[in-house]
């Protein structure tokens, strides 16, 4: 590293640790190294007030720390995870795990106070500490023992869902904030109600959806789940259902989209539960409770909305709807779409949709590779009900289990998830994404007035 601003940085840099393979010794060296680095960063002005030389120094210091953290985890990921989980006897969620790592191995991941400070800033003004969380999860997911154990832990029902299970079993209905959950006969209807933002995804919606998915899976009266968007109140879509407008880019610009609690949790949590089910320890003959899912696409399924279609068993789309994955416009990785759309639709169409931003209208033949039925908008209710009835057969669960194993073997998913954990963290702070979301935010008020989705 070449220090460009002040000679005071040089003594810190000369103490870059050489790890020996001893966890205790290497953890001590990491802590000493990062303590010096963090002191240097703390002496600099906040990011918006730094001179070009100061910003260059900050980038070099953080970059060097990331290389050191990666080297430490390449040696010790398994041992670190064992320490954090009591020898693989405890199962922890993503946030709990990454903050426990910050306490047990100082300097390895950002602390809760460091992340709290980052959350107060717009995306462009952050130092990108979530990239350090990405390094952590990248190496854990790659590890042969830690990776599968972590993925299994993410299939457990959330504490919130467990606390609400009795109420839902008794009443058959719950208002979760941005999701309404209602049991009708043997079907659980999960209705997205984030109407102010055309059902765009944010941290709250991810939490509400995972809770609803868990409750539908745990409820013994439910055989099939249905995902659908609620009716909008915006003038452009007044009274019409909208499935999902993708990630909330206003929240992304303002720094309110969490890498751990949104971008990682949605993929390893509720979306994967749609495919694999929820893990229940006393379940026999399998510890996973699985159920088939129907998705109903009204108006559009954009970004994360389209991604949901790859995780369900049957898709009904209105004839006037469309699908899109605007990854090229947003600059981030569209979840597991690169893995699943290729399996469904082939490499060429996947590249057209993901790399070039091709929009698929319901009437196009290629849309049939993703949607099972294209129906008149007035027939959506009947088509969704009929699909749910067909999937309620007990044999469906066993067969979808085998199909999902064939289409997405666990080790194949784990390898992809490990790379996704790193790539998405890097993209979240890349200059082109910062520029795009800033420009989007500048025009957000216009978009809200006209009802244009992200």
GROMACS .gro file of C-alpha atoms in nm, residues 1-16 33 36-37 39-41 43-44 53-54 56-58 60-61 64:
model
   32
    1UNK     CA    1   0.000   0.000   0.000
    2UNK     CA    2   0.124   0.350  -0.085
    3UNK     CA    3   0.028   0.609   0.174
    4UNK     CA    4  -0.040   0.940   0.005
    5UNK     CA    5  -0.153   1.167   0.286
    6UNK     CA    6   0.053   1.145   0.599
    7UNK     CA    7   0.360   0.963   0.720
    8UNK     CA    8   0.170   0.874   1.038
    9UNK     CA    9  -0.001   0.596   0.844
   10UNK     CA   10   0.325   0.421   0.772
   11UNK     CA   11   0.387   0.265   1.118
   12UNK     CA   12   0.040   0.106   1.107
   13UNK     CA   13   0.101  -0.037   0.761
   14UNK     CA   14   0.432  -0.197   0.852
   15UNK     CA   15   0.254  -0.415   1.110
   16UNK     CA   16   0.041  -0.603   0.856
   33UNK     CA   17  -0.379  -0.466   1.330
   36UNK     CA   18  -0.442   0.066   1.446
   37UNK     CA   19  -0.630   0.087   1.119
   39UNK     CA   20  -0.770   0.468   1.480
   40UNK     CA   21  -0.627   0.604   1.158
   41UNK     CA   22  -0.974   0.608   0.999
   43UNK     CA   23  -0.875   1.058   1.275
   44UNK     CA   24  -1.001   1.138   0.925
   53UNK     CA   25  -0.604   1.251  -0.066
   54UNK     CA   26  -0.784   1.168   0.258
   56UNK     CA   27  -0.766   0.781  -0.114
   57UNK     CA   28  -0.601   0.698   0.217
   58UNK     CA   29  -0.932   0.575   0.363
   60UNK     CA   30  -0.635   0.205   0.093
   61UNK     CA   31  -0.671   0.142   0.467
   64UNK     CA   32  -0.589  -0.353   0.317
   0.00000   0.00000   0.00000
